[in-house]
Amino acid sequence: MDAKHPVRTTEKTLTLIEELKRRGPAGVTELAEGIDMGKSAVHNHLSTLQDHGYVLKTGNKYQLGLKFLEIGGSIRKSMEFYQVAEPEVKSLADDTGELANLLVEEQGFGVYLMRSKGEDAVDLDTYAGLRTHLHTTALGKAVLAHLPESRVEAIIERHGLEPKTPRSIGSREELFDALESVRDRGYAIDDGERLEGLRCIGAPVKSSSDEVLGAVSISAPTSRVSDEELHGELSERVLSAANVIELNINY
């Protein structure tokens, strides 16, 4: 929902934070050019953020501080879903040797709450806090499949269906067909749809009232996961993990 009376100063500060996130360490001049803001105004915003511990300055360069990590870590720790799911995600990674992930939906995006690396896990670009389009991941499709259709339509309208690879879902019709398949078999598949050469299996985690709380998944290189394993042992292990999390949350 858009703010009826947005505060312009706050919007400018947030734009600056996003620019620092995108660029990494940067000086006042390049930041001002990047967001089309006067250098004096950029300096004032940076100085205020620095005074409150959100920005660090080294020489003539500014960068985001770890206070953002403190806030995010505190939010995650307070979430019952994360507290209950964390040991099961770690167990899933240890048992399979692969990368296990936990994700929730927020404002139409998927947000990774955690990942846990098994002995043979690949190192991907994901990290706790990463936001991603839901239609490109097994985790996201597992969540979308159990949201009301009107909510899915609203997400498509707001965020679109931008493809990440040639295998990504690219149309509303294709997405809804995929979501029906997820509901039929109980789990979702990402076959190189966000990262080429990677296969993922994701299962939803639901509350006692059948509301989807998030999803859990395994990710592995395509070369290590046959179709038989994808729809057999690995999918069964992910479904089992989701079931354990559900039981621990609901009972």
GROMACS .gro file of C-alpha atoms in nm:
model
  251
    1MET     CA    1   0.000   0.000   0.000
    2ASP     CA    2   0.139   0.340  -0.095
    3ALA     CA    3   0.164   0.609   0.171
    4LYS     CA    4  -0.102   0.879   0.133
    5HIS     CA    5   0.134   1.147   0.262
    6PRO     CA    6   0.495   1.028   0.208
    7VAL     CA    7   0.762   1.210   0.406
    8ARG     CA    8   1.009   1.336   0.147
    9THR     CA    9   1.303   1.359   0.388
   10THR     CA   10   1.254   0.997   0.489
   11GLU     CA   11   1.227   0.892   0.125
   12LYS     CA   12   1.556   1.068   0.046
   13THR     CA   13   1.731   0.897   0.337
   14LEU     CA   14   1.604   0.556   0.228
   15THR     CA   15   1.706   0.622  -0.133
   16LEU     CA   16   2.055   0.706  -0.009
   17ILE     CA   17   2.071   0.388   0.200
   18GLU     CA   18   1.969   0.180  -0.103
   19GLU     CA   19   2.234   0.353  -0.315
   20LEU     CA   20   2.502   0.275  -0.055
   21LYS     CA   21   2.385  -0.086  -0.049
   22ARG     CA   22   2.414  -0.103  -0.427
   23ARG     CA   23   2.750   0.073  -0.461
   24GLY     CA   24   2.935  -0.020  -0.147
   25PRO     CA   25   3.180   0.239  -0.010
   26ALA     CA   26   3.131   0.567  -0.199
   27GLY     CA   27   3.202   0.938  -0.174
   28VAL     CA   28   2.954   1.224  -0.152
   29THR     CA   29   2.996   1.331  -0.515
   30GLU     CA   30   2.928   0.990  -0.670
   31LEU     CA   31   2.634   0.930  -0.437
   32ALA     CA   32   2.487   1.269  -0.523
   33GLU     CA   33   2.519   1.194  -0.894
   34GLY     CA   34   2.375   0.847  -0.851
   35ILE     CA   35   2.053   0.960  -0.685
   36ASP     CA   36   2.028   1.308  -0.837
   37MET     CA   37   2.053   1.492  -0.507
   38GLY     CA   38   2.262   1.793  -0.410
   39LYS     CA   39   2.598   1.720  -0.248
   40SER     CA   40   2.514   1.931   0.055
   41ALA     CA   41   2.191   1.740   0.114
   42VAL     CA   42   2.368   1.404   0.068
   43HIS     CA   43   2.634   1.509   0.318
   44ASN     CA   44   2.370   1.612   0.572
   45HIS     CA   45   2.187   1.280   0.540
   46LEU     CA   46   2.512   1.084   0.568
   47SER     CA   47   2.628   1.282   0.872
   48THR     CA   48   2.298   1.216   1.048
   49LEU     CA   49   2.313   0.845   0.968
   50GLN     CA   50   2.673   0.838   1.087
   51ASP     CA   51   2.584   1.007   1.415
   52HIS     CA   52   2.328   0.733   1.481
   53GLY     CA   53   2.560   0.446   1.388
   54TYR     CA   54   2.399   0.346   1.058
   55VAL     CA   55   2.680   0.470   0.834
   56LEU     CA   56   3.058   0.452   0.872
   57LYS     CA   57   3.312   0.689   0.720
   58THR     CA   58   3.663   0.586   0.618
   59GLY     CA   59   3.864   0.862   0.459
   60ASN     CA   60   3.627   1.023   0.209
   61LYS     CA   61   3.416   0.709   0.163
   62TYR     CA   62   3.090   0.621   0.336
   63GLN     CA   63   2.944   0.274   0.381
   64LEU     CA   64   2.655   0.109   0.563
   65GLY     CA   65   2.727   0.003   0.921
   66LEU     CA   66   2.655  -0.323   1.101
   67LYS     CA   67   2.373  -0.162   1.297
   68PHE     CA   68   2.147  -0.279   1.014
   69LEU     CA   69   2.263  -0.635   1.086
   70GLU     CA   70   2.186  -0.586   1.455
   71ILE     CA   71   1.830  -0.478   1.372
   72GLY     CA   72   1.775  -0.759   1.123
   73GLY     CA   73   1.920  -1.018   1.360
   74SER     CA   74   1.695  -0.898   1.641
   75ILE     CA   75   1.386  -0.916   1.419
   76ARG     CA   76   1.472  -1.266   1.301
   77LYS     CA   77   1.544  -1.391   1.653
   78SER     CA   78   1.202  -1.269   1.770
   79MET     CA   79   1.017  -1.469   1.500
   80GLU     CA   80   0.863  -1.792   1.629
   81PHE     CA   81   0.876  -1.940   1.279
   82TYR     CA   82   1.254  -1.894   1.267
   83GLN     CA   83   1.310  -2.019   1.622
   84VAL     CA   84   1.118  -2.340   1.555
   85ALA     CA   85   1.250  -2.401   1.203
   86GLU     CA   86   1.621  -2.331   1.261
   87PRO     CA   87   1.721  -2.673   1.406
   88GLU     CA   88   1.525  -2.861   1.139
   89VAL     CA   89   1.686  -2.660   0.857
   90LYS     CA   90   2.029  -2.739   1.002
   91SER     CA   91   1.934  -3.106   1.030
   92LEU     CA   92   1.813  -3.106   0.668
   93ALA     CA   93   2.150  -2.971   0.553
   94ASP     CA   94   2.347  -3.219   0.762
   95ASP     CA   95   2.140  -3.519   0.651
   96THR     CA   96   2.153  -3.441   0.279
   97GLY     CA   97   2.495  -3.274   0.262
   98GLU     CA   98   2.337  -2.997   0.054
   99LEU     CA   99   2.231  -2.636   0.108
  100ALA     CA  100   1.908  -2.598   0.308
  101ASN     CA  101   1.710  -2.274   0.307
  102LEU     CA  102   1.424  -2.106   0.493
  103LEU     CA  103   1.213  -1.828   0.340
  104VAL     CA  104   0.909  -1.615   0.420
  105GLU     CA  105   0.701  -1.381   0.206
  106GLU     CA  106   0.699  -1.010   0.285
  107GLN     CA  107   0.541  -0.739   0.070
  108GLY     CA  108   0.530  -0.972  -0.229
  109PHE     CA  109   0.896  -1.073  -0.215
  110GLY     CA  110   1.061  -1.384  -0.075
  111VAL     CA  111   1.301  -1.309   0.211
  112TYR     CA  112   1.561  -1.569   0.309
  113LEU     CA  113   1.559  -1.612   0.687
  114MET     CA  114   1.852  -1.852   0.694
  115ARG     CA  115   2.057  -2.103   0.503
  116SER     CA  116   2.257  -2.397   0.634
  117LYS     CA  117   2.539  -2.569   0.447
  118GLY     CA  118   2.584  -2.944   0.445
  119GLU     CA  119   2.918  -3.111   0.381
  120ASP     CA  120   2.886  -3.100   0.000
  121ALA     CA  121   2.685  -2.780  -0.031
  122VAL     CA  122   2.759  -2.529  -0.305
  123ASP     CA  123   2.819  -2.166  -0.206
  124LEU     CA  124   2.551  -1.952  -0.369
  125ASP     CA  125   2.474  -1.580  -0.374
  126THR     CA  126   2.200  -1.620  -0.112
  127TYR     CA  127   2.223  -1.490   0.245
  128ALA     CA  128   1.992  -1.415   0.536
  129GLY     CA  129   1.790  -1.107   0.446
  130LEU     CA  130   1.818  -1.145   0.068
  131ARG     CA  131   1.493  -1.050  -0.107
  132THR     CA  132   1.401  -1.235  -0.425
  133HIS     CA  133   1.110  -1.264  -0.668
  134LEU     CA  134   0.887  -1.549  -0.555
  135HIS     CA  135   0.816  -1.694  -0.900
  136THR     CA  136   1.184  -1.778  -0.965
  137THR     CA  137   1.244  -2.014  -0.671
  138ALA     CA  138   1.105  -2.341  -0.540
  139LEU     CA  139   1.067  -2.171  -0.202
  140GLY     CA  140   0.869  -1.886  -0.354
  141LYS     CA  141   0.642  -2.109  -0.559
  142ALA     CA  142   0.574  -2.324  -0.252
  143VAL     CA  143   0.451  -2.010  -0.078
  144LEU     CA  144   0.259  -1.866  -0.375
  145ALA     CA  145   0.073  -2.194  -0.426
  146HIS     CA  146  -0.090  -2.153  -0.085
  147LEU     CA  147  -0.175  -1.783  -0.097
  148PRO     CA  148  -0.522  -1.667  -0.205
  149GLU     CA  149  -0.541  -1.620  -0.582
  150SER     CA  150  -0.620  -1.250  -0.534
  151ARG     CA  151  -0.299  -1.209  -0.336
  152VAL     CA  152  -0.095  -1.381  -0.609
  153GLU     CA  153  -0.255  -1.154  -0.869
  154ALA     CA  154  -0.164  -0.848  -0.660
  155ILE     CA  155   0.198  -0.966  -0.633
  156ILE     CA  156   0.219  -1.015  -1.010
  157GLU     CA  157   0.068  -0.672  -1.066
  158ARG     CA  158   0.312  -0.503  -0.830
  159HIS     CA  159   0.637  -0.690  -0.900
  160GLY     CA  160   0.587  -0.847  -1.242
  161LEU     CA  161   0.736  -1.175  -1.363
  162GLU     CA  162   1.088  -1.070  -1.454
  163PRO     CA  163   1.288  -1.372  -1.576
  164LYS     CA  164   1.622  -1.450  -1.412
  165THR     CA  165   1.726  -1.722  -1.658
  166PRO     CA  166   1.584  -1.861  -1.985
  167ARG     CA  167   1.407  -2.125  -1.774
  168SER     CA  168   1.221  -1.875  -1.554
  169ILE     CA  169   0.842  -1.857  -1.557
  170GLY     CA  170   0.748  -1.568  -1.783
  171SER     CA  171   0.368  -1.544  -1.791
  172ARG     CA  172   0.072  -1.542  -1.557
  173GLU     CA  173  -0.074  -1.855  -1.721
  174GLU     CA  174   0.253  -2.046  -1.681
  175LEU     CA  175   0.279  -1.943  -1.317
  176PHE     CA  176  -0.073  -2.052  -1.227
  177ASP     CA  177  -0.019  -2.387  -1.401
  178ALA     CA  178   0.300  -2.433  -1.198
  179LEU     CA  179   0.124  -2.344  -0.873
  180GLU     CA  180  -0.148  -2.601  -0.943
  181SER     CA  181   0.123  -2.864  -0.987
  182VAL     CA  182   0.276  -2.760  -0.654
  183ARG     CA  183  -0.056  -2.811  -0.477
  184ASP     CA  184  -0.108  -3.149  -0.647
  185ARG     CA  185   0.227  -3.300  -0.546
  186GLY     CA  186   0.288  -3.102  -0.225
  187TYR     CA  187   0.625  -2.952  -0.319
  188ALA     CA  188   0.774  -2.708  -0.569
  189ILE     CA  189   1.066  -2.739  -0.809
  190ASP     CA  190   1.312  -2.478  -0.934
  191ASP     CA  191   1.507  -2.627  -1.223
  192GLY     CA  192   1.758  -2.356  -1.309
  193GLU     CA  193   1.496  -2.080  -1.290
  194ARG     CA  194   1.691  -1.841  -1.066
  195LEU     CA  195   2.044  -1.974  -1.122
  196GLU     CA  196   2.134  -2.191  -1.418
  197GLY     CA  197   2.278  -2.528  -1.320
  198LEU     CA  198   2.094  -2.539  -0.987
  199ARG     CA  199   1.798  -2.756  -0.886
  200CYS     CA  200   1.587  -2.688  -0.578
  201ILE     CA  201   1.300  -2.860  -0.400
  202GLY     CA  202   1.079  -2.650  -0.171
  203ALA     CA  203   0.787  -2.735   0.056
  204PRO     CA  204   0.543  -2.500   0.229
  205VAL     CA  205   0.509  -2.472   0.605
  206LYS     CA  206   0.152  -2.400   0.715
  207SER     CA  207  -0.022  -2.307   1.038
  208SER     CA  208  -0.303  -2.504   1.200
  209SER     CA  209  -0.547  -2.270   1.021
  210ASP     CA  210  -0.385  -2.361   0.684
  211GLU     CA  211  -0.213  -2.023   0.645
  212VAL     CA  212   0.124  -2.049   0.473
  213LEU     CA  213   0.401  -1.931   0.707
  214GLY     CA  214   0.696  -1.981   0.475
  215ALA     CA  215   0.888  -2.258   0.303
  216VAL     CA  216   1.192  -2.481   0.342
  217SER     CA  217   1.412  -2.613   0.060
  218ILE     CA  218   1.721  -2.797  -0.054
  219SER     CA  219   1.945  -2.660  -0.333
  220ALA     CA  220   2.203  -2.866  -0.524
  221PRO     CA  221   2.388  -2.863  -0.857
  222THR     CA  222   2.194  -3.015  -1.146
  223SER     CA  223   2.481  -3.259  -1.202
  224ARG     CA  224   2.421  -3.413  -0.857
  225VAL     CA  225   2.041  -3.439  -0.870
  226SER     CA  226   1.869  -3.682  -1.106
  227ASP     CA  227   1.496  -3.664  -1.178
  228GLU     CA  228   1.452  -3.976  -0.966
  229GLU     CA  229   1.622  -3.816  -0.668
  230LEU     CA  230   1.445  -3.485  -0.724
  231HIS     CA  231   1.102  -3.643  -0.707
  232GLY     CA  232   1.201  -3.919  -0.469
  233GLU     CA  233   1.441  -3.914  -0.176
  234LEU     CA  234   1.511  -3.539  -0.173
  235SER     CA  235   1.150  -3.426  -0.205
  236GLU     CA  236   1.050  -3.671   0.069
  237ARG     CA  237   1.321  -3.531   0.296
  238VAL     CA  238   1.209  -3.171   0.236
  239LEU     CA  239   0.843  -3.261   0.294
  240SER     CA  240   0.943  -3.436   0.618
  241ALA     CA  241   1.131  -3.127   0.737
  242ALA     CA  242   0.832  -2.904   0.660
  243ASN     CA  243   0.604  -3.144   0.847
  244VAL     CA  244   0.826  -3.145   1.156
  245ILE     CA  245   0.835  -2.764   1.159
  246GLU     CA  246   0.456  -2.752   1.124
  247LEU     CA  247   0.406  -2.994   1.413
  248ASN     CA  248   0.644  -2.803   1.639
  249ILE     CA  249   0.478  -2.470   1.560
  250ASN     CA  250   0.119  -2.588   1.584
  251TYR     CA  251   0.138  -2.834   1.872
   0.00000   0.00000   0.00000
